[in-house]
Short mmCIF file of C-alpha atoms and ligand atoms in Angstrom, two decimals:
data_model
loop_
_atom_site.label_atom_id
_atom_site.label_comp_id
_atom_site.label_asym_id
_atom_site.label_seq_id
_atom_site.Cartn_x
_atom_site.Cartn_y
_atom_site.Cartn_z
CA MET A 1 -19.09 26.41 -21.79
CA GLU A 2 -21.80 29.09 -22.04
CA ASP A 3 -20.67 29.76 -25.58
CA HIS A 4 -21.44 26.23 -26.50
CA GLN A 5 -24.94 26.44 -25.05
CA TYR A 6 -25.53 29.70 -26.85
CA SER A 7 -24.53 28.33 -30.20
CA VAL A 8 -26.68 25.27 -29.65
CA ALA A 9 -29.72 27.48 -29.07
CA ASN A 10 -29.09 29.31 -32.34
CA THR A 11 -28.81 26.43 -34.73
CA THR A 12 -31.21 24.15 -36.60
CA GLU A 13 -32.67 21.13 -34.85
CA LYS A 14 -30.32 18.74 -36.55
CA ARG A 15 -27.24 20.75 -35.73
CA LYS A 16 -28.60 21.12 -32.20
CA ILE A 17 -28.63 17.36 -31.82
CA ASP A 18 -25.14 17.11 -33.30
CA MET A 19 -23.95 19.81 -30.97
CA ARG A 20 -25.64 18.20 -28.01
CA SER A 21 -24.00 14.92 -28.65
CA ALA A 22 -20.76 16.80 -29.16
CA ILE A 23 -21.28 18.56 -25.83
CA SER A 24 -22.17 15.32 -24.13
CA ILE A 25 -18.99 13.80 -25.52
CA PHE A 26 -17.12 16.90 -24.39
CA PHE A 27 -18.56 16.53 -20.86
CA THR A 28 -17.87 12.83 -20.77
CA LEU A 29 -14.34 13.60 -21.78
CA LEU A 30 -14.13 16.41 -19.28
CA CYS A 31 -15.33 14.13 -16.50
CA SER A 32 -12.93 11.42 -17.49
CA ILE A 33 -9.99 13.80 -17.90
CA SER A 34 -10.71 15.76 -14.78
CA VAL A 35 -12.51 14.38 -11.77
CA PHE A 36 -11.30 17.53 -10.01
CA SER A 37 -14.02 19.93 -11.00
CA GLN A 38 -16.24 19.53 -7.93
CA THR A 39 -16.59 22.04 -5.13
CA ALA A 40 -17.47 20.28 -1.92
CA ALA A 41 -17.79 21.33 1.71
CA PHE A 42 -17.65 19.03 4.71
CA THR A 43 -19.51 20.76 7.56
CA ASN A 44 -19.12 20.44 11.30
CA VAL A 45 -16.50 17.77 10.95
CA ASN A 46 -13.84 16.88 13.51
CA VAL A 47 -10.56 17.05 11.62
CA ILE A 48 -7.44 15.04 12.49
CA PRO A 49 -5.16 17.08 10.30
CA MET A 50 -1.99 14.99 10.95
CA ASP A 51 0.26 18.06 10.92
CA ARG A 52 0.72 17.25 14.57
CA GLU A 53 -1.26 15.35 17.18
CA ARG A 54 -4.52 17.25 17.62
CA ILE A 55 -8.20 17.28 16.64
CA LEU A 56 -9.85 20.39 15.22
CA LEU A 57 -13.50 20.25 16.31
CA ASP A 58 -16.53 21.33 14.23
CA GLN A 59 -14.70 22.47 11.14
CA THR A 60 -15.71 23.24 7.62
CA VAL A 61 -13.40 21.74 5.02
CA LEU A 62 -13.81 23.30 1.59
CA VAL A 63 -12.53 21.46 -1.42
CA ARG A 64 -12.26 22.84 -4.97
CA ASP A 65 -10.64 21.34 -8.03
CA GLY A 66 -9.19 18.48 -6.07
CA VAL A 67 -7.50 20.63 -3.53
CA ILE A 68 -8.37 21.64 0.07
CA VAL A 69 -8.92 25.42 -0.18
CA GLU A 70 -9.99 26.17 3.37
CA VAL A 71 -10.21 24.53 6.80
CA GLY A 72 -11.83 26.48 9.58
CA LYS A 73 -14.88 27.41 11.67
CA LYS A 74 -15.92 30.40 9.60
CA VAL A 75 -15.68 29.27 6.01
CA LYS A 76 -18.10 30.69 3.44
CA ILE A 77 -19.65 27.83 1.53
CA PRO A 78 -20.44 28.59 -2.14
CA ASN A 79 -24.05 27.90 -3.17
CA ASP A 80 -23.06 25.34 -5.77
CA ALA A 81 -20.94 23.31 -3.36
CA LEU A 82 -21.83 19.74 -2.60
CA LYS A 83 -22.48 19.73 1.20
CA ILE A 84 -21.42 16.73 3.21
CA ASP A 85 -22.63 16.59 6.75
CA GLY A 86 -19.70 15.82 9.03
CA LYS A 87 -21.49 16.23 12.34
CA GLY A 88 -20.12 13.74 14.88
CA LYS A 89 -17.71 12.41 12.27
CA TYR A 90 -13.90 12.42 11.99
CA MET A 91 -11.74 13.17 8.97
CA ILE A 92 -8.29 11.75 8.28
CA PRO A 93 -6.09 11.90 5.17
CA GLY A 94 -6.42 9.03 2.73
CA LEU A 95 -4.36 5.94 3.48
CA VAL A 96 -1.13 4.93 1.73
CA ASP A 97 -0.37 1.27 1.12
CA MET A 98 3.39 1.07 0.75
CA HIS A 99 3.53 -2.50 -0.46
CA THR A 100 1.02 -3.98 -2.80
CA HIS A 101 0.60 -6.03 -5.96
CA LEU A 102 -2.24 -6.91 -8.32
CA LEU A 103 -3.68 -10.29 -9.24
CA SER A 104 -3.35 -8.98 -12.81
CA ASP A 105 0.39 -8.31 -12.54
CA GLY A 106 2.53 -9.74 -15.33
CA ASP A 107 1.26 -12.95 -17.00
CA ASN A 108 -1.08 -13.68 -14.15
CA TYR A 109 -4.79 -12.72 -14.30
CA PRO A 110 -5.88 -10.49 -17.26
CA ASP A 111 -5.13 -6.78 -17.29
CA SER A 112 -8.84 -6.14 -17.73
CA ILE A 113 -9.42 -6.59 -13.96
CA ALA A 114 -6.71 -4.11 -12.97
CA GLU A 115 -9.03 -1.05 -12.75
CA ASP A 116 -11.44 -2.99 -10.55
CA GLU A 117 -8.54 -4.09 -8.34
CA LEU A 118 -7.62 -0.45 -7.86
CA ARG A 119 -11.21 0.51 -7.09
CA VAL A 120 -11.23 -2.07 -4.26
CA MET A 121 -8.40 -0.07 -2.71
CA VAL A 122 -10.27 3.23 -3.06
CA ALA A 123 -13.40 1.68 -1.58
CA ASN A 124 -11.33 0.95 1.52
CA GLY A 125 -9.91 4.41 1.86
CA VAL A 126 -6.54 3.76 0.17
CA THR A 127 -5.73 6.79 -1.97
CA THR A 128 -2.00 6.26 -2.65
CA ILE A 129 -0.13 3.00 -3.27
CA ARG A 130 3.30 1.73 -4.04
CA PHE A 131 3.52 -1.37 -6.25
CA MET A 132 6.46 -3.35 -5.09
CA ILE A 133 7.16 -5.44 -8.16
CA GLY A 134 6.89 -3.37 -11.27
CA THR A 135 5.25 -4.24 -14.61
CA PRO A 136 4.81 -2.10 -17.72
CA GLU A 137 1.01 -2.26 -17.17
CA GLN A 138 1.46 -0.52 -13.81
CA LEU A 139 3.15 2.41 -15.53
CA ILE A 140 0.12 2.80 -17.76
CA LEU A 141 -2.22 2.61 -14.76
CA ARG A 142 -0.05 5.19 -13.00
CA ALA A 143 -0.42 7.61 -15.88
CA ARG A 144 -4.17 7.00 -16.23
CA SER A 145 -4.69 7.53 -12.50
CA ALA A 146 -2.67 10.78 -12.64
CA LYS A 147 -4.81 12.07 -15.48
CA GLY A 148 -7.98 11.16 -13.60
CA GLU A 149 -9.08 8.70 -16.27
CA ILE A 150 -9.71 5.99 -13.68
CA ALA A 151 -10.91 6.07 -10.08
CA ALA A 152 -7.65 4.81 -8.67
CA PRO A 153 -5.20 5.65 -5.95
CA THR A 154 -2.15 7.75 -6.90
CA ILE A 155 0.42 5.19 -7.98
CA PHE A 156 4.13 4.74 -7.37
CA SER A 157 5.73 1.74 -8.94
CA ALA A 158 8.96 0.02 -8.00
CA SER A 159 10.89 -1.77 -10.77
CA PRO A 160 10.65 -5.42 -11.69
CA HIS A 161 12.64 -7.00 -8.88
CA LEU A 162 16.33 -7.61 -9.05
CA THR A 163 17.01 -11.19 -7.95
CA GLY A 164 19.75 -13.77 -8.19
CA ARG A 165 17.36 -16.47 -9.41
CA GLU A 166 14.44 -16.49 -11.91
CA GLN A 167 11.19 -15.78 -10.06
CA GLY A 168 9.04 -13.91 -12.62
CA ASN A 169 8.59 -10.19 -13.28
CA ASN A 170 12.27 -9.80 -12.55
CA PHE A 171 15.76 -8.94 -13.68
CA VAL A 172 17.97 -11.88 -12.92
CA VAL A 173 21.28 -10.28 -11.96
CA LYS A 174 24.30 -12.52 -11.56
CA THR A 175 27.01 -10.02 -12.42
CA ALA A 176 27.72 -6.39 -11.65
CA ASP A 177 27.15 -5.45 -15.30
CA GLU A 178 23.74 -7.13 -15.32
CA ALA A 179 22.81 -5.27 -12.16
CA ARG A 180 23.83 -1.92 -13.62
CA GLU A 181 21.91 -2.62 -16.78
CA ALA A 182 18.77 -3.59 -14.82
CA VAL A 183 18.99 -0.36 -12.89
CA ARG A 184 19.49 1.78 -16.04
CA LYS A 185 16.58 0.04 -17.84
CA SER A 186 14.32 0.49 -14.83
CA LYS A 187 15.14 4.19 -14.60
CA ALA A 188 14.66 4.68 -18.35
CA ALA A 189 11.30 2.86 -18.25
CA GLY A 190 10.11 5.35 -15.61
CA TYR A 191 9.87 3.25 -12.46
CA ASP A 192 9.98 5.14 -9.22
CA PHE A 193 12.29 2.83 -7.21
CA ILE A 194 14.65 -0.10 -7.70
CA LYS A 195 13.27 -3.21 -6.04
CA ILE A 196 15.63 -5.75 -4.55
CA THR A 197 14.60 -9.24 -3.52
CA THR A 198 16.69 -12.33 -2.88
CA PHE A 199 19.75 -14.40 -3.82
CA ILE A 200 21.79 -11.42 -5.00
CA ASP A 201 25.55 -11.73 -4.36
CA ALA A 202 27.00 -8.85 -2.36
CA PRO A 203 29.20 -7.35 -5.16
CA VAL A 204 26.24 -7.51 -7.59
CA TYR A 205 24.06 -5.73 -5.03
CA GLU A 206 26.72 -3.10 -4.48
CA ALA A 207 26.94 -2.46 -8.22
CA ALA A 208 23.15 -2.00 -8.34
CA VAL A 209 23.30 0.43 -5.41
CA ASP A 210 26.13 2.38 -7.02
CA GLU A 211 24.33 2.54 -10.37
CA ALA A 212 21.08 3.61 -8.65
CA ALA A 213 22.92 6.50 -7.04
CA LYS A 214 24.27 7.56 -10.38
CA GLN A 215 20.84 7.30 -11.94
CA ASN A 216 19.27 9.15 -8.99
CA ILE A 217 16.76 6.44 -8.09
CA ARG A 218 16.29 4.96 -4.63
CA VAL A 219 16.76 1.28 -3.69
CA VAL A 220 13.97 -0.45 -1.75
CA GLY A 221 13.05 -3.99 -0.84
CA HIS A 222 14.28 -7.10 0.87
CA ALA A 223 17.57 -7.57 2.67
CA ASP A 224 18.34 -11.25 2.15
CA SER A 225 20.09 -12.43 5.32
CA ARG A 226 22.20 -14.96 3.46
CA PHE A 227 23.28 -12.77 0.59
CA VAL A 228 22.93 -8.97 0.91
CA THR A 229 22.48 -8.85 4.69
CA VAL A 230 20.94 -5.96 6.65
CA GLU A 231 24.38 -4.49 7.38
CA ARG A 232 25.02 -4.08 3.66
CA ALA A 233 21.52 -2.70 3.09
CA TRP A 234 22.16 -0.18 5.93
CA LYS A 235 25.37 0.90 4.33
CA ALA A 236 23.50 1.48 1.08
CA ARG A 237 20.75 3.41 2.95
CA GLN A 238 18.20 1.08 1.36
CA GLN A 239 14.62 1.32 2.56
CA ILE A 240 14.01 -2.19 3.96
CA GLU A 241 10.77 -4.14 3.68
CA HIS A 242 9.26 -6.77 6.03
CA LEU A 243 12.09 -6.40 8.58
CA ASP A 244 13.88 -8.95 6.44
CA GLY A 245 17.14 -10.14 7.94
CA TYR A 246 16.40 -8.63 11.36
CA MET A 247 15.85 -11.85 13.29
CA GLU A 248 19.32 -12.93 12.22
CA LEU A 249 20.80 -9.74 13.67
CA LEU A 250 19.17 -10.50 17.03
CA LEU A 251 20.66 -14.02 17.41
CA ALA A 252 22.88 -14.42 20.49
CA ASP A 253 26.58 -14.43 19.68
CA ASP A 254 26.87 -18.09 20.80
CA ALA A 255 23.81 -19.29 18.89
CA PRO A 256 24.57 -22.54 17.05
CA MET A 257 22.99 -21.25 13.81
CA LYS A 258 23.27 -18.16 11.64
CA GLY A 259 19.91 -18.41 9.89
CA SER A 260 16.63 -17.39 11.44
CA VAL A 261 13.02 -16.66 10.43
CA SER A 262 13.12 -14.04 7.70
CA ASP A 263 12.06 -13.83 4.10
CA LEU A 264 12.17 -17.11 2.11
CA TYR A 265 13.72 -18.85 5.10
CA ILE A 266 10.41 -18.56 7.00
CA SER A 267 9.09 -21.73 5.42
CA ASP A 268 11.72 -24.12 6.81
CA PRO A 269 10.58 -25.31 10.27
CA LYS A 270 14.18 -25.91 11.21
CA ASN A 271 14.93 -22.19 11.10
CA TRP A 272 12.30 -21.60 13.79
CA GLU A 273 14.57 -23.35 16.36
CA SER A 274 16.63 -20.15 16.24
CA LEU A 275 13.85 -18.38 18.20
CA ASP A 276 15.32 -19.92 21.37
CA TYR A 277 18.54 -17.96 20.73
CA ILE A 278 17.15 -14.46 20.23
CA ASN A 279 18.94 -11.95 22.42
CA GLU A 280 16.45 -9.10 23.02
CA LYS A 281 19.19 -6.90 24.45
CA LYS A 282 20.32 -6.34 20.87
CA ILE A 283 17.02 -4.79 19.81
CA ALA A 284 17.74 -1.19 20.88
CA GLU A 285 21.12 -1.05 19.08
CA VAL A 286 19.69 -2.56 15.90
CA ALA A 287 16.88 0.02 16.02
CA ARG A 288 19.41 2.84 16.45
CA LYS A 289 21.47 1.67 13.49
CA THR A 290 18.32 1.29 11.38
CA VAL A 291 17.27 4.87 11.99
CA ALA A 292 20.78 6.16 11.38
CA SER A 293 20.82 4.41 7.95
CA ASN A 294 17.26 5.08 6.80
CA PRO A 295 14.46 5.94 9.20
CA PHE A 296 11.73 4.72 6.79
CA VAL A 297 10.77 1.16 7.62
CA ASN A 298 7.88 -0.84 6.22
CA PRO A 299 7.50 -3.95 8.38
CA THR A 300 4.34 -5.37 6.70
CA GLN A 301 3.61 -6.63 10.19
CA HIS A 302 0.07 -7.83 9.72
CA PHE A 303 1.01 -9.84 6.67
CA MET A 304 3.95 -11.53 8.43
CA LYS A 305 2.08 -12.01 11.70
CA ASN A 306 -1.14 -13.40 10.38
CA SER A 307 0.14 -15.30 7.34
CA PHE A 308 3.09 -17.08 8.99
CA GLY A 309 3.18 -16.20 12.69
CA LEU A 310 -0.32 -16.94 13.78
CA PRO A 311 -2.06 -18.19 10.68
CA ARG A 312 -5.83 -18.48 10.42
CA SER A 313 -8.03 -21.58 10.32
CA GLU A 314 -9.70 -22.42 7.06
CA GLU A 315 -12.98 -21.45 8.64
CA SER A 316 -11.62 -18.07 9.57
CA ILE A 317 -10.19 -17.51 6.06
CA ARG A 318 -13.52 -18.41 4.46
CA SER A 319 -15.39 -15.98 6.65
CA GLN A 320 -13.21 -12.99 5.73
CA PRO A 321 -15.10 -10.25 3.87
CA ASP A 322 -12.42 -10.17 1.19
CA PHE A 323 -12.44 -13.95 0.50
CA ARG A 324 -15.22 -13.65 -2.09
CA PHE A 325 -12.99 -11.52 -4.34
CA TYR A 326 -10.48 -14.31 -4.99
CA PRO A 327 -10.59 -16.56 -8.04
CA ALA A 328 -11.32 -20.15 -6.97
CA LYS A 329 -7.83 -21.23 -8.05
CA VAL A 330 -6.14 -18.69 -5.74
CA GLN A 331 -8.40 -19.67 -2.84
CA GLU A 332 -7.57 -23.31 -3.39
CA ASN A 333 -3.83 -22.74 -3.72
CA TYR A 334 -3.51 -20.87 -0.43
CA LEU A 335 -5.90 -23.12 1.45
CA ASN A 336 -3.78 -26.06 0.30
CA PHE A 337 -0.65 -24.24 1.37
CA TYR A 338 -2.00 -24.00 4.88
CA LYS A 339 -2.98 -27.71 4.85
CA ARG A 340 0.30 -28.99 3.46
CA SER A 341 3.14 -26.62 4.24
CA ARG A 342 5.84 -27.86 6.61
CA LEU A 343 5.68 -24.44 8.15
CA MET A 344 2.50 -25.57 9.92
CA GLN A 345 4.60 -28.01 12.00
CA VAL A 346 6.12 -25.07 13.93
CA PRO A 347 4.77 -25.02 17.47
CA VAL A 348 2.47 -22.13 18.31
CA GLU A 349 4.73 -20.92 21.15
CA LYS A 350 7.58 -20.33 18.68
CA ARG A 351 5.30 -18.49 16.33
CA ALA A 352 3.99 -16.29 19.13
CA ARG A 353 7.56 -15.60 20.21
CA TRP A 354 8.49 -14.55 16.64
CA VAL A 355 5.52 -12.14 16.50
CA ALA A 356 6.48 -10.70 19.90
CA VAL A 357 10.12 -10.14 18.85
CA ARG A 358 8.99 -8.45 15.64
CA GLU A 359 6.64 -6.25 17.63
CA LYS A 360 9.46 -5.24 20.03
CA MET A 361 11.66 -4.46 17.03
CA ILE A 362 9.03 -2.24 15.40
CA LYS A 363 8.39 -0.39 18.67
CA ALA A 364 12.16 0.11 19.23
CA ILE A 365 12.57 1.56 15.74
CA TYR A 366 9.68 3.89 16.45
CA ASP A 367 11.14 4.87 19.81
CA ALA A 368 14.54 5.53 18.18
CA GLY A 369 12.87 8.08 15.87
CA GLY A 370 12.08 5.82 12.97
CA LYS A 371 9.32 6.56 10.47
CA ILE A 372 7.25 3.41 10.38
CA MET A 373 5.12 3.04 7.21
CA ALA A 374 2.15 0.79 6.52
CA GLY A 375 2.20 -1.88 3.84
CA SER A 376 -0.14 -4.76 3.23
CA ASP A 377 1.81 -7.05 0.84
CA THR A 378 -1.51 -7.95 -0.66
CA PRO A 379 -3.10 -9.81 -2.42
CA GLU A 380 -0.82 -12.66 -1.27
CA PHE A 381 -1.99 -15.35 1.19
CA LEU A 382 -5.64 -14.38 0.86
CA TRP A 383 -5.36 -10.85 2.25
CA LEU A 384 -6.88 -8.44 -0.25
CA TYR A 385 -5.61 -4.90 -0.92
CA GLY A 386 -7.64 -2.17 0.73
CA PHE A 387 -9.19 -4.43 3.35
CA ALA A 388 -5.75 -5.53 4.68
CA MET A 389 -4.53 -1.92 5.23
CA HIS A 390 -6.80 -1.73 8.23
CA HIS A 391 -5.34 -4.96 9.59
CA GLU A 392 -1.89 -3.45 9.21
CA LEU A 393 -2.85 -0.35 11.17
CA LYS A 394 -4.18 -2.64 13.90
CA ALA A 395 -0.98 -4.74 13.86
CA LEU A 396 1.19 -1.65 14.23
CA ASN A 397 -1.01 -0.53 17.16
CA GLU A 398 -0.57 -4.00 18.74
CA ALA A 399 3.18 -3.64 18.31
CA GLY A 400 2.95 -0.68 20.71
CA LEU A 401 2.65 2.34 18.45
CA PRO A 402 0.13 4.79 19.80
CA ALA A 403 -2.91 5.46 17.57
CA TYR A 404 -1.55 8.79 16.35
CA ALA A 405 1.77 7.20 15.30
CA VAL A 406 -0.19 4.44 13.56
CA LEU A 407 -2.22 7.04 11.59
CA ALA A 408 1.07 8.73 10.71
CA ALA A 409 2.40 5.40 9.44
CA GLY A 410 -0.69 5.01 7.26
CA THR A 411 -0.67 8.60 5.92
CA ARG A 412 2.00 11.31 6.27
CA ASN A 413 5.12 9.14 6.79
CA ALA A 414 4.69 7.58 3.38
CA HIS A 415 4.31 10.99 1.72
CA GLU A 416 7.36 12.17 3.57
CA PHE A 417 9.25 9.19 2.12
CA PHE A 418 7.93 9.94 -1.37
CA GLY A 419 8.80 13.61 -1.02
CA THR A 420 5.17 14.63 -1.62
CA LEU A 421 4.24 15.80 1.87
CA ASP A 422 4.08 19.41 0.67
CA LYS A 423 1.22 18.41 -1.65
CA VAL A 424 -0.71 15.69 0.13
CA GLY A 425 -0.83 13.61 3.28
CA THR A 426 -2.20 16.09 5.83
CA ILE A 427 -5.46 18.03 6.01
CA GLU A 428 -4.33 21.56 5.37
CA LYS A 429 -5.06 24.38 2.91
CA GLY A 430 -3.38 23.68 -0.42
CA LYS A 431 -3.13 19.89 0.00
CA ARG A 432 -4.69 17.37 -2.35
CA ALA A 433 -8.14 16.32 -1.17
CA ASP A 434 -7.54 12.65 -0.54
CA LEU A 435 -9.65 12.21 2.54
CA ILE A 436 -11.58 9.70 4.57
CA LEU A 437 -14.69 10.54 6.57
CA LEU A 438 -15.11 8.23 9.61
CA ASP A 439 -18.12 7.62 11.84
CA ALA A 440 -15.88 7.33 14.92
CA ASN A 441 -12.57 8.63 16.26
CA PRO A 442 -9.57 6.51 15.16
CA LEU A 443 -7.45 8.06 17.93
CA ASP A 444 -9.77 6.30 20.45
CA ASP A 445 -9.61 2.96 18.60
CA ILE A 446 -7.56 2.49 15.49
CA SER A 447 -10.17 -0.07 14.20
CA ASN A 448 -12.44 2.94 13.61
CA THR A 449 -10.66 3.49 10.26
CA LYS A 450 -13.00 0.73 9.07
CA LYS A 451 -16.09 2.72 10.04
CA ARG A 452 -16.19 4.90 6.97
CA ALA A 453 -18.90 7.35 5.91
CA GLY A 454 -17.10 7.85 2.62
CA VAL A 455 -13.86 8.57 0.77
CA MET A 456 -12.81 11.65 -1.17
CA LEU A 457 -10.35 10.84 -3.92
CA LYS A 458 -8.61 13.77 -5.59
CA GLY A 459 -11.53 15.97 -4.63
CA LYS A 460 -14.29 13.65 -5.77
CA TRP A 461 -16.66 12.43 -3.06
CA TYR A 462 -17.74 8.82 -2.87
CA PRO A 463 -20.23 7.99 -0.07
CA GLN A 464 -19.45 4.57 1.46
CA SER A 465 -22.86 3.29 0.34
CA GLN A 466 -21.69 3.86 -3.23
CA LEU A 467 -18.30 2.27 -2.56
CA ASP A 468 -19.97 -0.79 -1.00
CA LYS A 469 -22.01 -1.17 -4.21
CA TRP A 470 -18.75 -1.05 -6.19
CA LEU A 471 -17.41 -3.84 -4.04
CA ASP A 472 -20.51 -5.99 -4.63
CA GLN A 473 -20.15 -5.46 -8.39
CA ILE A 474 -16.38 -6.00 -8.42
CA ALA A 475 -16.17 -9.15 -6.26
CA PRO A 476 -17.68 -11.54 -8.87
CA LYS A 477 -15.71 -9.90 -11.67
CA ILE A 478 -12.35 -10.49 -10.04
CA ALA A 479 -13.37 -13.87 -8.67
CA GLY A 480 -14.49 -14.91 -12.15
CA ALA A 481 -11.21 -14.01 -13.85
CA LEU A 482 -9.28 -16.81 -15.47
CA LEU A 483 -5.56 -17.49 -15.81
CA PRO A 484 -4.18 -17.70 -19.33
CA GLU A 485 -3.89 -21.53 -19.04
CA GLU A 486 -7.49 -21.84 -17.79
CA LYS A 487 -8.76 -20.13 -20.94
CA LYS A 488 -7.33 -22.65 -23.31
ZN1 ZN B 1 5.37 -8.04 -1.89
#
């Protein structure tokens, strides 16, 4: 770089200007290629490193080139380092949302809002995400995020979902051959996981699982209680989302029905009658079998609880801080759903019972040694990515997980699942500097993850005041987006 400056100083005025613009282009490129070139030091900060349950008081955390280079009490701070006062504050690793989507996925809202959607996540402390229904656009975003071209979380993307019936962004798989082909295509396209949803016949599912093993790609997603079943998903060691199919497993042996309140079957009020036949004595055994199959469980508890279990009033929805981000049509669709859906006929006692059984199931899986993860399933049902992650942490806490276990769910467990815990997910020397600085201790009250002083993404520091400005700029942009049919 000094060579460039030297040569500029020794050229004619015109060439100087050319050179300066070249340099400015070079620096712009450098900044866009690498957001990692900052040295920063957090001083006097209380670190919750998440290697085990402890707090390291009054630490200096030194970050260089996107990586934590030192954590300690006697760390020499370079003169050129950006100093961030951590006095009285708490640091945790960045959050991982294990289940999210974009409004711009597929043929929905335009791809031009995708980067803003990702920035909403960062502004809420989410530094890694897993998209749960893949699109080719997500693979481009994944690459751009990895190169540091956009301020976005680190991205993992599951495949377009394998389903027995057409539902959009999917592979419809009705035969074993179709399932194998969908798996091979997904692997070849570069997706990180095979996503399973609903209506897949058992032999077709088993072909997908077998092909995924051959292709060395993991299977994740729903366990449709009327097709695949949890038992089959256990056998396949699938990582199960939403606790799909679990209520069915808990029905008493003499229950007059087989179906319960999972997955697509949530919306039929008749299925809620099954809540009277839940046998809670089965919970511990189901938890044990879950952990023996695959300890990583992503219950998306807040989403299930507060979208279907104990849904909000219209007034409450309209007063959410994330409501302003939604295009009018999305707002209207979901508000109408809550006005018109037959689901709303289900008595509140049954809903509360469903939430309580789910909470007991989550706690039992945790007690059995399970690795609970945190997923928002946003932006569905007017819960926005980023914002909803903090509701999920709260919901896991309400299910009985202690605050440290909840933080583990939101950070290290996910990286352990990805196989990236050696690089990121705790606050230790050598780990990627995805960090959140909090004004209060989240181990005292998990809601304190919302009291952010700022977020460090891949070593670049964003004070929360700046992130809040992003949110103010982004909200009208996303809310103003139009669907393809609205543009005509
Ligand atoms: Zn989803």
